[in-house]
Amino acid sequence: MRNLLTARRLALAAVAFVSLAAAAQDIKLGFNGDLSASPSAQSGAAGVLGIRAAIDDINAAGGVLGRKLTLVIRDDQSQPPKSIQNMSELIDNEKVVAVLGPTNSGNAMAWKHIPNQKKVVSMGMIGGGTDITKPMSPGAENYMFRVSIVDREQVVGLMAYAKKAGAKKLGLMAETTGYGQGGLKDMTEIAKLQGLDVVATERFAVGDTDMTSQLSKLKAAGVDTLVVWAQGTPTGQLVRSMEKVNYFPNVLSSWAADNITFYDAAGQALAEKPIFMRTMVDAVAPKQKALFERTKDKLAAASAFPFVAHGYDATLLLVAAIKQAGSTDGAKMREALENLQAPIDGIKKTYERPFSPTSHEALTASDFAFVKWTGGKLTQVNDATTKLLQSPDFKR
């Protein structure tokens, strides 16, 4: 009997030890995105800097639920199959409680069914594809959230600008990736909603360096305003091609033109052609300046800093959900994110109930600014057109 009681005590002690050990384990977050391959890889690297900075600050303040945060990083090299593999590995093998990223919108669309099936939150902070945060089916539980720019909201702003500026014949161009074609869908729909006359639509591959053929067709169609959806490098090649045929319509582009890869491909003079939208122009608030100083030496370019801010804020929102839920359970985290009770003082802004059961976007058009390159620096556009724009002009 004594041996039996001793064995039971030992068994209970072992269970208690395992429970304490499990409670003391780090809470793992994952990042899955391009860090090395596409023109947007520098954005992924900047996002990781922001996530790491937030984790350092949170751990220094005592962690979450008495546990430390750690980050598990996977580079998807801009390849959808690799990104799908990374997502399964992070969730199934690494047991992360949430995944941040990806860098490329097409990859998010390739694997968004995985976090929804496995009930693990995905917090986007780079890719802006419109459909990323839409539920898999009407009314379905949705585990896709985002703190970044949204393609369709950008398009709403750009088309409002085009109309207010008096565009007569609109042309559309997009790269053939998932990112480009998703943007083309938004551009086509919003242009129609705004009553703009689209007279020509052209496509190009992300690796193309000469778009003179497509531009000649746009010129022949009389296009006076061109809206472009592509990553930084091909957009740079596009404006170089404009120079070759001496054809410079008004150019409005996706925010990928803020990428140093665009600037490098276009050169200083041609880089000043497009107007685009951005979540942040410069680090101006004290918290923004402080984070910029912490990370600037590791950035490929200062223009990538908004992704640092997005990564930082996305991590804060995940932590707020864990604290409110009192758990790292995916379903409880999703429910908490959809109904966050306390404001979160972030780098980009203070988030007050940023998500709801029907909206998983923390940033919308009201958080964006019109921007362009001027003298090698990003500057806010305050021209006659932007001064005329009012809320009713942003039709969506």
C-alpha angles and dihedrals in degrees: 000000000000090000090049092052091047091051091050092049091050091049092050090047090051091051091049091049092050091048092050091047091050091049090052094050117113119260107242124217120186134215119202116179148101114295100159119019120050131054086259095057092102088060090055091050091050091050091054090052089056094048092050092048091052092047091051091052094045093048091047088055093053104280126249125310087348093304134105124243122234131183126225112198128203123181110214092190089222090288118130095211090051091046091052090050091049092051093053091045094050094049101036103032106024093037094218115181093218138005125223124203152355115200095208123054094215090061092053089053090050094058108022089110090065100065089040092053094043094041096235120140118246113200112195118205105164118023112079102195109148098225097050095093098038115111118256089245134001110291094004121141107265124210097178114104131164144200103188143075116304120223097221092049089052090050090050089056096044094049091048088053092048093051095045090048090056102252110184103179117026125201127194128206129179140169116248096244123105087261093054097044093047088053091047090055090052093045093051094049098044093045089056091047090051092048093242119155110237105198100172140018124194136178135202137183119258090243097049117122100183121054097162092118093057092043091052089057091049091049091050089052090055096244109179097174124040124194113198131196113192144106122275103270098047091046087054090050089050095058089045088055089051089059091052092058095032092236118137115169118173104286125212117177146176116273090261084092087076087068117106087229087067092049093048093048095046102038124225100289098045092041087069093065103082128068116206142162129256138179092231134015101193138349098264109146116080094249090048092050092048093052092045091054090051094052109025096097091058096047121102085220137353089244089071093065096101088068089055088055092047092050092049094048094044089056091049091053092050091050091048089054093049091050094047092047092043085219145073091225108132098226092049091048091051091050091049093049090052090054109027108177103196127054115253114220101217137174097252095039145316108286115217112183090331093176137042134180089270102035123052097173117107093188129046137173092287087066094054132088133202109249142176139173115265122176092342095310134095111250133180116252113235101167131143092273097053090048090057096049116108134177095267089058092066098081117180 
